[in-house]
Amino acid sequence: MKSIDLMYQTMLAELGQRSLDAAWTADFPPEGRFTPANIKGRKYWYFDIPDGHGGTKRRYVGSADDPDIAQRVADHKRDKDDLRARRRLVNTLTREGGMTAPDAMSGDIVEALADGGLFRLRGVLIGTVAFQCYSGLLGVRLPMAAILTGDADIAQDYAISREVEDSLPPIVELLQGVDASFRPVPHRSGSAASSAFQNADGFRVEFLTSNRGSDDYIDQPAKMPALGGASADPLRFLDFLIREPVRTILLHRSGVPVVVPDPSRYAVHKLIVASRRHTDGQGPAKREKDVRQAALLFEALQQTRRSADLALVYNEAWERGPAWQEGIRTGAGMLPAQDAERLNTVLIEGAKKNREEIELPIGE
């Protein structure tokens, strides 16, 4: 597995900070422009934003004599210049630095949700789109075969959604702003609530949440007050995945600040998920992808000297009981022999660093 040059890793860190700073200028997004207007001999500023249909929406800003508004206009020009610079950084990181960019639809969807406040409201990007972020986060090149996707998965803790007392704009409107063909997908339980949305090309956006301690909730969508009218499917083991997530950048357009699972948690979770895939339909293909992604992360974590991080979260999962241990063992048993041996090696190395005992998923 090839490492990414330190120069490009430094560029990614700079892009992350600049993108995060830019996220605070949501009132006057870069795609809009300030327009002066003379009304009864006085000059005023308006802000024009594309409406997505070839026209613009106009928002009143205030008098041109107001020094605060004059500063906003000046800052906006600076922000637009920074936007172009950030886009050049993204192009350099993906074309020359070997980091991974999402497909256009995935990137546009995540960007729309981010602009709507998803990550401010402690949502977490999971699944393959999150996996695409680990190339830059870990500083290694990941093969394209493991990162192709046709969906975007979003998670939010159930308690957080109930307690934040804030919400995204209507999810349907955010998604239709990207593609007008997005529609709610009827829930398998027959409930009127929807936890998934799909466009005419079959691209699917799904919302998931942590299971609340009982399998009684598994087949019923959970009401999520912070998700703009979307519900979420409760999923076992998800609380482990989204605990202590990390901030990083999705390399789309000018960079999208996102929150993703810790890569060590992602890898262990993928073993468990692989063990529970059905053997019909798309189950086998998804299971193969789960195992492949887990194996790549075990290799990357070893190469980047993060074995202690992996051993810590592995032990946390193992100590949750027999069902977790069975899932880990079964998933690890699906790894090719070389990857299984590497997993054991990384866990032993990490446990020694942590001065902990560890029970390996596959006997030596």
JSON list of C-alpha atoms in Angstrom, two decimals, residues 101-313:
[
{"chain": "A", "resi": 101, "resn": "ALA", "atom": "CA", "xyz": [-12.66, 11.90, -4.72]},
{"chain": "A", "resi": 102, "resn": "PRO", "atom": "CA", "xyz": [-16.28, 10.72, -4.59]},
{"chain": "A", "resi": 103, "resn": "ASP", "atom": "CA", "xyz": [-18.45, 10.37, -7.66]},
{"chain": "A", "resi": 104, "resn": "ALA", "atom": "CA", "xyz": [-20.29, 13.58, -8.56]},
{"chain": "A", "resi": 105, "resn": "MET", "atom": "CA", "xyz": [-23.70, 12.52, -7.24]},
{"chain": "A", "resi": 106, "resn": "SER", "atom": "CA", "xyz": [-22.36, 11.33, -3.87]},
{"chain": "A", "resi": 107, "resn": "GLY", "atom": "CA", "xyz": [-20.36, 14.53, -3.52]},
{"chain": "A", "resi": 108, "resn": "ASP", "atom": "CA", "xyz": [-23.29, 16.77, -4.41]},
{"chain": "A", "resi": 109, "resn": "ILE", "atom": "CA", "xyz": [-25.59, 14.95, -1.98]},
{"chain": "A", "resi": 110, "resn": "VAL", "atom": "CA", "xyz": [-23.14, 15.16, 0.93]},
{"chain": "A", "resi": 111, "resn": "GLU", "atom": "CA", "xyz": [-22.43, 18.83, 0.15]},
{"chain": "A", "resi": 112, "resn": "ALA", "atom": "CA", "xyz": [-26.15, 19.67, 0.14]},
{"chain": "A", "resi": 113, "resn": "LEU", "atom": "CA", "xyz": [-26.68, 17.90, 3.48]},
{"chain": "A", "resi": 114, "resn": "ALA", "atom": "CA", "xyz": [-23.58, 19.56, 4.95]},
{"chain": "A", "resi": 115, "resn": "ASP", "atom": "CA", "xyz": [-24.79, 23.00, 3.84]},
{"chain": "A", "resi": 116, "resn": "GLY", "atom": "CA", "xyz": [-28.15, 22.20, 5.41]},
{"chain": "A", "resi": 117, "resn": "GLY", "atom": "CA", "xyz": [-26.45, 21.61, 8.77]},
{"chain": "A", "resi": 118, "resn": "LEU", "atom": "CA", "xyz": [-26.16, 17.80, 8.97]},
{"chain": "A", "resi": 119, "resn": "PHE", "atom": "CA", "xyz": [-22.73, 17.72, 10.59]},
{"chain": "A", "resi": 120, "resn": "ARG", "atom": "CA", "xyz": [-23.45, 20.72, 12.80]},
{"chain": "A", "resi": 121, "resn": "LEU", "atom": "CA", "xyz": [-26.34, 18.61, 14.16]},
{"chain": "A", "resi": 122, "resn": "ARG", "atom": "CA", "xyz": [-23.89, 15.74, 14.82]},
{"chain": "A", "resi": 123, "resn": "GLY", "atom": "CA", "xyz": [-24.78, 13.57, 11.88]},
{"chain": "A", "resi": 124, "resn": "VAL", "atom": "CA", "xyz": [-22.12, 11.10, 10.75]},
{"chain": "A", "resi": 125, "resn": "LEU", "atom": "CA", "xyz": [-21.36, 10.05, 7.19]},
{"chain": "A", "resi": 126, "resn": "ILE", "atom": "CA", "xyz": [-20.97, 6.27, 7.10]},
{"chain": "A", "resi": 127, "resn": "GLY", "atom": "CA", "xyz": [-20.63, 3.57, 4.44]},
{"chain": "A", "resi": 128, "resn": "THR", "atom": "CA", "xyz": [-18.48, 3.68, 1.35]},
{"chain": "A", "resi": 129, "resn": "VAL", "atom": "CA", "xyz": [-18.58, 7.47, 0.93]},
{"chain": "A", "resi": 130, "resn": "ALA", "atom": "CA", "xyz": [-17.02, 7.72, 4.40]},
{"chain": "A", "resi": 131, "resn": "PHE", "atom": "CA", "xyz": [-14.47, 5.05, 3.43]},
{"chain": "A", "resi": 132, "resn": "GLN", "atom": "CA", "xyz": [-13.40, 7.28, 0.54]},
{"chain": "A", "resi": 133, "resn": "CYS", "atom": "CA", "xyz": [-12.26, 9.88, 3.10]},
{"chain": "A", "resi": 134, "resn": "TYR", "atom": "CA", "xyz": [-9.76, 7.50, 4.74]},
{"chain": "A", "resi": 135, "resn": "SER", "atom": "CA", "xyz": [-7.23, 7.83, 1.95]},
{"chain": "A", "resi": 136, "resn": "GLY", "atom": "CA", "xyz": [-6.49, 11.42, 2.98]},
{"chain": "A", "resi": 137, "resn": "LEU", "atom": "CA", "xyz": [-7.12, 10.86, 6.68]},
{"chain": "A", "resi": 138, "resn": "LEU", "atom": "CA", "xyz": [-4.62, 8.00, 6.91]},
{"chain": "A", "resi": 139, "resn": "GLY", "atom": "CA", "xyz": [-2.25, 9.16, 4.18]},
{"chain": "A", "resi": 140, "resn": "VAL", "atom": "CA", "xyz": [-2.44, 6.04, 1.99]},
{"chain": "A", "resi": 141, "resn": "ARG", "atom": "CA", "xyz": [-3.69, 5.25, -1.50]},
{"chain": "A", "resi": 142, "resn": "LEU", "atom": "CA", "xyz": [-6.77, 3.03, -1.56]},
{"chain": "A", "resi": 143, "resn": "PRO", "atom": "CA", "xyz": [-7.78, 1.01, -4.66]},
{"chain": "A", "resi": 144, "resn": "MET", "atom": "CA", "xyz": [-10.79, 2.28, -6.60]},
{"chain": "A", "resi": 145, "resn": "ALA", "atom": "CA", "xyz": [-12.45, -1.14, -6.64]},
{"chain": "A", "resi": 146, "resn": "ALA", "atom": "CA", "xyz": [-13.14, -0.86, -2.91]},
{"chain": "A", "resi": 147, "resn": "ILE", "atom": "CA", "xyz": [-14.69, 2.60, -3.01]},
{"chain": "A", "resi": 148, "resn": "LEU", "atom": "CA", "xyz": [-17.27, 2.59, -5.80]},
{"chain": "A", "resi": 149, "resn": "THR", "atom": "CA", "xyz": [-20.81, 3.14, -4.58]},
{"chain": "A", "resi": 150, "resn": "GLY", "atom": "CA", "xyz": [-24.33, 4.06, -5.65]},
{"chain": "A", "resi": 151, "resn": "ASP", "atom": "CA", "xyz": [-25.63, 5.27, -2.33]},
{"chain": "A", "resi": 152, "resn": "ALA", "atom": "CA", "xyz": [-24.96, 7.52, 0.62]},
{"chain": "A", "resi": 153, "resn": "ASP", "atom": "CA", "xyz": [-25.58, 6.41, 4.21]},
{"chain": "A", "resi": 154, "resn": "ILE", "atom": "CA", "xyz": [-26.07, 8.87, 7.05]},
{"chain": "A", "resi": 155, "resn": "ALA", "atom": "CA", "xyz": [-26.25, 8.07, 10.77]},
{"chain": "A", "resi": 156, "resn": "GLN", "atom": "CA", "xyz": [-27.35, 10.07, 13.78]},
{"chain": "A", "resi": 157, "resn": "ASP", "atom": "CA", "xyz": [-27.68, 8.93, 17.37]},
{"chain": "A", "resi": 158, "resn": "TYR", "atom": "CA", "xyz": [-31.33, 8.71, 18.40]},
{"chain": "A", "resi": 159, "resn": "ALA", "atom": "CA", "xyz": [-30.86, 10.60, 21.69]},
{"chain": "A", "resi": 160, "resn": "ILE", "atom": "CA", "xyz": [-28.96, 13.41, 19.96]},
{"chain": "A", "resi": 161, "resn": "SER", "atom": "CA", "xyz": [-31.72, 13.86, 17.39]},
{"chain": "A", "resi": 162, "resn": "ARG", "atom": "CA", "xyz": [-34.27, 14.17, 20.20]},
{"chain": "A", "resi": 163, "resn": "GLU", "atom": "CA", "xyz": [-32.21, 16.58, 22.29]},
{"chain": "A", "resi": 164, "resn": "VAL", "atom": "CA", "xyz": [-30.59, 19.13, 19.96]},
{"chain": "A", "resi": 165, "resn": "GLU", "atom": "CA", "xyz": [-33.83, 21.13, 19.48]},
{"chain": "A", "resi": 166, "resn": "ASP", "atom": "CA", "xyz": [-32.89, 22.04, 15.93]},
{"chain": "A", "resi": 167, "resn": "SER", "atom": "CA", "xyz": [-33.43, 20.48, 12.53]},
{"chain": "A", "resi": 168, "resn": "LEU", "atom": "CA", "xyz": [-32.25, 20.30, 8.96]},
{"chain": "A", "resi": 169, "resn": "PRO", "atom": "CA", "xyz": [-34.48, 21.89, 6.33]},
{"chain": "A", "resi": 170, "resn": "PRO", "atom": "CA", "xyz": [-36.88, 19.34, 4.78]},
{"chain": "A", "resi": 171, "resn": "ILE", "atom": "CA", "xyz": [-34.75, 16.46, 3.53]},
{"chain": "A", "resi": 172, "resn": "VAL", "atom": "CA", "xyz": [-36.81, 16.02, 0.37]},
{"chain": "A", "resi": 173, "resn": "GLU", "atom": "CA", "xyz": [-36.16, 19.64, -0.58]},
{"chain": "A", "resi": 174, "resn": "LEU", "atom": "CA", "xyz": [-32.41, 19.33, 0.05]},
{"chain": "A", "resi": 175, "resn": "LEU", "atom": "CA", "xyz": [-32.18, 16.20, -2.10]},
{"chain": "A", "resi": 176, "resn": "GLN", "atom": "CA", "xyz": [-34.41, 17.58, -4.85]},
{"chain": "A", "resi": 177, "resn": "GLY", "atom": "CA", "xyz": [-32.14, 20.61, -4.97]},
{"chain": "A", "resi": 178, "resn": "VAL", "atom": "CA", "xyz": [-29.50, 18.17, -6.26]},
{"chain": "A", "resi": 179, "resn": "ASP", "atom": "CA", "xyz": [-31.80, 16.02, -8.41]},
{"chain": "A", "resi": 180, "resn": "ALA", "atom": "CA", "xyz": [-35.51, 16.79, -8.79]},
{"chain": "A", "resi": 181, "resn": "SER", "atom": "CA", "xyz": [-36.33, 13.08, -9.22]},
{"chain": "A", "resi": 182, "resn": "PHE", "atom": "CA", "xyz": [-35.57, 12.18, -5.57]},
{"chain": "A", "resi": 183, "resn": "ARG", "atom": "CA", "xyz": [-38.58, 10.65, -3.85]},
{"chain": "A", "resi": 184, "resn": "PRO", "atom": "CA", "xyz": [-39.18, 8.96, -0.47]},
{"chain": "A", "resi": 185, "resn": "VAL", "atom": "CA", "xyz": [-38.93, 5.16, -0.57]},
{"chain": "A", "resi": 186, "resn": "PRO", "atom": "CA", "xyz": [-41.88, 3.36, 1.09]},
{"chain": "A", "resi": 187, "resn": "HIS", "atom": "CA", "xyz": [-40.70, 1.66, 4.26]},
{"chain": "A", "resi": 188, "resn": "ARG", "atom": "CA", "xyz": [-40.68, -2.15, 4.32]},
{"chain": "A", "resi": 189, "resn": "SER", "atom": "CA", "xyz": [-42.80, -2.13, 7.50]},
{"chain": "A", "resi": 190, "resn": "GLY", "atom": "CA", "xyz": [-45.65, -0.33, 5.74]},
{"chain": "A", "resi": 191, "resn": "SER", "atom": "CA", "xyz": [-45.10, 2.75, 7.89]},
{"chain": "A", "resi": 192, "resn": "ALA", "atom": "CA", "xyz": [-45.87, 6.12, 6.32]},
{"chain": "A", "resi": 193, "resn": "ALA", "atom": "CA", "xyz": [-42.47, 7.36, 7.53]},
{"chain": "A", "resi": 194, "resn": "SER", "atom": "CA", "xyz": [-39.49, 7.12, 5.18]},
{"chain": "A", "resi": 195, "resn": "SER", "atom": "CA", "xyz": [-35.88, 6.49, 6.11]},
{"chain": "A", "resi": 196, "resn": "ALA", "atom": "CA", "xyz": [-34.60, 6.30, 2.51]},
{"chain": "A", "resi": 197, "resn": "PHE", "atom": "CA", "xyz": [-34.86, 8.39, -0.63]},
{"chain": "A", "resi": 198, "resn": "GLN", "atom": "CA", "xyz": [-34.04, 7.43, -4.20]},
{"chain": "A", "resi": 199, "resn": "ASN", "atom": "CA", "xyz": [-33.72, 9.19, -7.54]},
{"chain": "A", "resi": 200, "resn": "ALA", "atom": "CA", "xyz": [-34.70, 8.04, -11.02]},
{"chain": "A", "resi": 201, "resn": "ASP", "atom": "CA", "xyz": [-31.23, 6.55, -11.61]},
{"chain": "A", "resi": 202, "resn": "GLY", "atom": "CA", "xyz": [-31.43, 4.40, -8.48]},
{"chain": "A", "resi": 203, "resn": "PHE", "atom": "CA", "xyz": [-29.08, 6.45, -6.30]},
{"chain": "A", "resi": 204, "resn": "ARG", "atom": "CA", "xyz": [-30.20, 5.89, -2.72]},
{"chain": "A", "resi": 205, "resn": "VAL", "atom": "CA", "xyz": [-29.76, 8.06, 0.40]},
{"chain": "A", "resi": 206, "resn": "GLU", "atom": "CA", "xyz": [-30.49, 6.19, 3.62]},
{"chain": "A", "resi": 207, "resn": "PHE", "atom": "CA", "xyz": [-30.68, 7.35, 7.23]},
{"chain": "A", "resi": 208, "resn": "LEU", "atom": "CA", "xyz": [-29.76, 5.03, 10.10]},
{"chain": "A", "resi": 209, "resn": "THR", "atom": "CA", "xyz": [-29.72, 5.34, 13.86]},
{"chain": "A", "resi": 210, "resn": "SER", "atom": "CA", "xyz": [-28.57, 3.40, 16.89]},
{"chain": "A", "resi": 211, "resn": "ASN", "atom": "CA", "xyz": [-30.83, 0.64, 18.16]},
{"chain": "A", "resi": 212, "resn": "ARG", "atom": "CA", "xyz": [-32.42, 1.48, 21.51]},
{"chain": "A", "resi": 213, "resn": "GLY", "atom": "CA", "xyz": [-31.63, -1.73, 23.36]},
{"chain": "A", "resi": 214, "resn": "SER", "atom": "CA", "xyz": [-34.28, -4.02, 21.93]},
{"chain": "A", "resi": 215, "resn": "ASP", "atom": "CA", "xyz": [-34.76, -5.81, 18.63]},
{"chain": "A", "resi": 216, "resn": "ASP", "atom": "CA", "xyz": [-38.43, -4.74, 18.82]},
{"chain": "A", "resi": 217, "resn": "TYR", "atom": "CA", "xyz": [-37.42, -1.49, 17.15]},
{"chain": "A", "resi": 218, "resn": "ILE", "atom": "CA", "xyz": [-35.38, -3.01, 14.32]},
{"chain": "A", "resi": 219, "resn": "ASP", "atom": "CA", "xyz": [-38.15, -3.19, 11.70]},
{"chain": "A", "resi": 220, "resn": "GLN", "atom": "CA", "xyz": [-39.77, 0.14, 12.56]},
{"chain": "A", "resi": 221, "resn": "PRO", "atom": "CA", "xyz": [-38.44, 3.55, 11.41]},
{"chain": "A", "resi": 222, "resn": "ALA", "atom": "CA", "xyz": [-37.47, 5.83, 14.28]},
{"chain": "A", "resi": 223, "resn": "LYS", "atom": "CA", "xyz": [-38.74, 9.40, 14.29]},
{"chain": "A", "resi": 224, "resn": "MET", "atom": "CA", "xyz": [-35.73, 11.74, 14.15]},
{"chain": "A", "resi": 225, "resn": "PRO", "atom": "CA", "xyz": [-36.69, 15.35, 14.96]},
{"chain": "A", "resi": 226, "resn": "ALA", "atom": "CA", "xyz": [-33.38, 16.77, 13.74]},
{"chain": "A", "resi": 227, "resn": "LEU", "atom": "CA", "xyz": [-33.46, 15.13, 10.28]},
{"chain": "A", "resi": 228, "resn": "GLY", "atom": "CA", "xyz": [-35.87, 17.43, 8.47]},
{"chain": "A", "resi": 229, "resn": "GLY", "atom": "CA", "xyz": [-38.79, 15.03, 8.30]},
{"chain": "A", "resi": 230, "resn": "ALA", "atom": "CA", "xyz": [-36.77, 11.88, 7.59]},
{"chain": "A", "resi": 231, "resn": "SER", "atom": "CA", "xyz": [-36.97, 8.89, 9.88]},
{"chain": "A", "resi": 232, "resn": "ALA", "atom": "CA", "xyz": [-34.08, 6.45, 10.40]},
{"chain": "A", "resi": 233, "resn": "ASP", "atom": "CA", "xyz": [-33.76, 2.69, 10.53]},
{"chain": "A", "resi": 234, "resn": "PRO", "atom": "CA", "xyz": [-32.43, 1.41, 13.88]},
{"chain": "A", "resi": 235, "resn": "LEU", "atom": "CA", "xyz": [-29.37, -0.76, 13.37]},
{"chain": "A", "resi": 236, "resn": "ARG", "atom": "CA", "xyz": [-27.60, -3.05, 15.80]},
{"chain": "A", "resi": 237, "resn": "PHE", "atom": "CA", "xyz": [-23.91, -2.31, 16.44]},
{"chain": "A", "resi": 238, "resn": "LEU", "atom": "CA", "xyz": [-24.26, 1.23, 15.00]},
{"chain": "A", "resi": 239, "resn": "ASP", "atom": "CA", "xyz": [-23.64, 2.97, 18.33]},
{"chain": "A", "resi": 240, "resn": "PHE", "atom": "CA", "xyz": [-20.14, 1.42, 18.33]},
{"chain": "A", "resi": 241, "resn": "LEU", "atom": "CA", "xyz": [-19.45, 2.69, 14.81]},
{"chain": "A", "resi": 242, "resn": "ILE", "atom": "CA", "xyz": [-20.43, 6.33, 15.38]},
{"chain": "A", "resi": 243, "resn": "ARG", "atom": "CA", "xyz": [-18.93, 6.76, 18.82]},
{"chain": "A", "resi": 244, "resn": "GLU", "atom": "CA", "xyz": [-16.13, 9.38, 18.90]},
{"chain": "A", "resi": 245, "resn": "PRO", "atom": "CA", "xyz": [-16.24, 10.20, 15.15]},
{"chain": "A", "resi": 246, "resn": "VAL", "atom": "CA", "xyz": [-13.57, 12.31, 13.46]},
{"chain": "A", "resi": 247, "resn": "ARG", "atom": "CA", "xyz": [-13.64, 15.42, 11.27]},
{"chain": "A", "resi": 248, "resn": "THR", "atom": "CA", "xyz": [-12.12, 15.32, 7.82]},
{"chain": "A", "resi": 249, "resn": "ILE", "atom": "CA", "xyz": [-12.67, 16.55, 4.26]},
{"chain": "A", "resi": 250, "resn": "LEU", "atom": "CA", "xyz": [-14.57, 14.98, 1.39]},
{"chain": "A", "resi": 251, "resn": "LEU", "atom": "CA", "xyz": [-12.58, 15.93, -1.71]},
{"chain": "A", "resi": 252, "resn": "HIS", "atom": "CA", "xyz": [-15.49, 17.25, -3.74]},
{"chain": "A", "resi": 253, "resn": "ARG", "atom": "CA", "xyz": [-15.44, 20.60, -5.51]},
{"chain": "A", "resi": 254, "resn": "SER", "atom": "CA", "xyz": [-13.84, 23.02, -3.03]},
{"chain": "A", "resi": 255, "resn": "GLY", "atom": "CA", "xyz": [-13.79, 20.50, -0.17]},
{"chain": "A", "resi": 256, "resn": "VAL", "atom": "CA", "xyz": [-16.72, 19.52, 2.05]},
{"chain": "A", "resi": 257, "resn": "PRO", "atom": "CA", "xyz": [-16.08, 19.35, 5.83]},
{"chain": "A", "resi": 258, "resn": "VAL", "atom": "CA", "xyz": [-17.61, 16.07, 7.05]},
{"chain": "A", "resi": 259, "resn": "VAL", "atom": "CA", "xyz": [-17.71, 13.84, 10.13]},
{"chain": "A", "resi": 260, "resn": "VAL", "atom": "CA", "xyz": [-16.92, 10.14, 9.63]},
{"chain": "A", "resi": 261, "resn": "PRO", "atom": "CA", "xyz": [-16.36, 7.14, 11.93]},
{"chain": "A", "resi": 262, "resn": "ASP", "atom": "CA", "xyz": [-12.92, 6.54, 13.37]},
{"chain": "A", "resi": 263, "resn": "PRO", "atom": "CA", "xyz": [-11.22, 4.24, 10.80]},
{"chain": "A", "resi": 264, "resn": "SER", "atom": "CA", "xyz": [-10.45, 1.59, 13.44]},
{"chain": "A", "resi": 265, "resn": "ARG", "atom": "CA", "xyz": [-14.11, 1.42, 14.41]},
{"chain": "A", "resi": 266, "resn": "TYR", "atom": "CA", "xyz": [-15.12, 1.30, 10.77]},
{"chain": "A", "resi": 267, "resn": "ALA", "atom": "CA", "xyz": [-12.84, -1.70, 10.15]},
{"chain": "A", "resi": 268, "resn": "VAL", "atom": "CA", "xyz": [-14.07, -3.72, 13.16]},
{"chain": "A", "resi": 269, "resn": "HIS", "atom": "CA", "xyz": [-17.69, -2.81, 12.40]},
{"chain": "A", "resi": 270, "resn": "LYS", "atom": "CA", "xyz": [-17.28, -4.06, 8.82]},
{"chain": "A", "resi": 271, "resn": "LEU", "atom": "CA", "xyz": [-16.28, -7.50, 10.10]},
{"chain": "A", "resi": 272, "resn": "ILE", "atom": "CA", "xyz": [-19.44, -7.68, 12.18]},
{"chain": "A", "resi": 273, "resn": "VAL", "atom": "CA", "xyz": [-21.66, -6.39, 9.36]},
{"chain": "A", "resi": 274, "resn": "ALA", "atom": "CA", "xyz": [-20.14, -8.89, 6.91]},
{"chain": "A", "resi": 275, "resn": "SER", "atom": "CA", "xyz": [-21.03, -11.74, 9.27]},
{"chain": "A", "resi": 276, "resn": "ARG", "atom": "CA", "xyz": [-24.69, -10.73, 9.21]},
{"chain": "A", "resi": 277, "resn": "ARG", "atom": "CA", "xyz": [-25.21, -10.26, 5.46]},
{"chain": "A", "resi": 278, "resn": "HIS", "atom": "CA", "xyz": [-27.90, -12.40, 3.85]},
{"chain": "A", "resi": 279, "resn": "THR", "atom": "CA", "xyz": [-26.80, -15.02, 1.34]},
{"chain": "A", "resi": 280, "resn": "ASP", "atom": "CA", "xyz": [-29.34, -13.95, -1.31]},
{"chain": "A", "resi": 281, "resn": "GLY", "atom": "CA", "xyz": [-29.83, -10.86, -3.45]},
{"chain": "A", "resi": 282, "resn": "GLN", "atom": "CA", "xyz": [-26.98, -8.38, -3.12]},
{"chain": "A", "resi": 283, "resn": "GLY", "atom": "CA", "xyz": [-25.84, -9.87, 0.19]},
{"chain": "A", "resi": 284, "resn": "PRO", "atom": "CA", "xyz": [-22.80, -11.79, -1.10]},
{"chain": "A", "resi": 285, "resn": "ALA", "atom": "CA", "xyz": [-21.48, -8.81, -3.11]},
{"chain": "A", "resi": 286, "resn": "LYS", "atom": "CA", "xyz": [-21.94, -6.46, -0.16]},
{"chain": "A", "resi": 287, "resn": "ARG", "atom": "CA", "xyz": [-20.27, -8.97, 2.18]},
{"chain": "A", "resi": 288, "resn": "GLU", "atom": "CA", "xyz": [-17.26, -9.21, -0.14]},
{"chain": "A", "resi": 289, "resn": "LYS", "atom": "CA", "xyz": [-17.02, -5.41, -0.17]},
{"chain": "A", "resi": 290, "resn": "ASP", "atom": "CA", "xyz": [-17.27, -5.24, 3.63]},
{"chain": "A", "resi": 291, "resn": "VAL", "atom": "CA", "xyz": [-14.43, -7.73, 4.03]},
{"chain": "A", "resi": 292, "resn": "ARG", "atom": "CA", "xyz": [-12.30, -5.98, 1.41]},
{"chain": "A", "resi": 293, "resn": "GLN", "atom": "CA", "xyz": [-12.69, -2.58, 3.07]},
{"chain": "A", "resi": 294, "resn": "ALA", "atom": "CA", "xyz": [-11.90, -4.03, 6.51]},
{"chain": "A", "resi": 295, "resn": "ALA", "atom": "CA", "xyz": [-8.77, -5.74, 5.17]},
{"chain": "A", "resi": 296, "resn": "LEU", "atom": "CA", "xyz": [-7.54, -2.55, 3.50]},
{"chain": "A", "resi": 297, "resn": "LEU", "atom": "CA", "xyz": [-7.99, -0.58, 6.71]},
{"chain": "A", "resi": 298, "resn": "PHE", "atom": "CA", "xyz": [-6.16, -3.19, 8.78]},
{"chain": "A", "resi": 299, "resn": "GLU", "atom": "CA", "xyz": [-3.24, -2.86, 6.36]},
{"chain": "A", "resi": 300, "resn": "ALA", "atom": "CA", "xyz": [-3.40, 0.95, 6.42]},
{"chain": "A", "resi": 301, "resn": "LEU", "atom": "CA", "xyz": [-3.58, 1.07, 10.22]},
{"chain": "A", "resi": 302, "resn": "GLN", "atom": "CA", "xyz": [-0.54, -1.19, 10.49]},
{"chain": "A", "resi": 303, "resn": "GLN", "atom": "CA", "xyz": [1.42, 0.82, 7.93]},
{"chain": "A", "resi": 304, "resn": "THR", "atom": "CA", "xyz": [0.61, 4.15, 9.62]},
{"chain": "A", "resi": 305, "resn": "ARG", "atom": "CA", "xyz": [1.52, 2.84, 13.10]},
{"chain": "A", "resi": 306, "resn": "ARG", "atom": "CA", "xyz": [-2.03, 2.95, 14.46]},
{"chain": "A", "resi": 307, "resn": "SER", "atom": "CA", "xyz": [-2.12, -0.61, 15.80]},
{"chain": "A", "resi": 308, "resn": "ALA", "atom": "CA", "xyz": [-2.78, 0.66, 19.35]},
{"chain": "A", "resi": 309, "resn": "ASP", "atom": "CA", "xyz": [-5.93, 2.47, 18.17]},
{"chain": "A", "resi": 310, "resn": "LEU", "atom": "CA", "xyz": [-7.23, -0.67, 16.49]},
{"chain": "A", "resi": 311, "resn": "ALA", "atom": "CA", "xyz": [-6.52, -2.87, 19.53]},
{"chain": "A", "resi": 312, "resn": "LEU", "atom": "CA", "xyz": [-8.38, -0.46, 21.82]},
{"chain": "A", "resi": 313, "resn": "VAL", "atom": "CA", "xyz": [-11.61, -0.42, 19.81]}
]
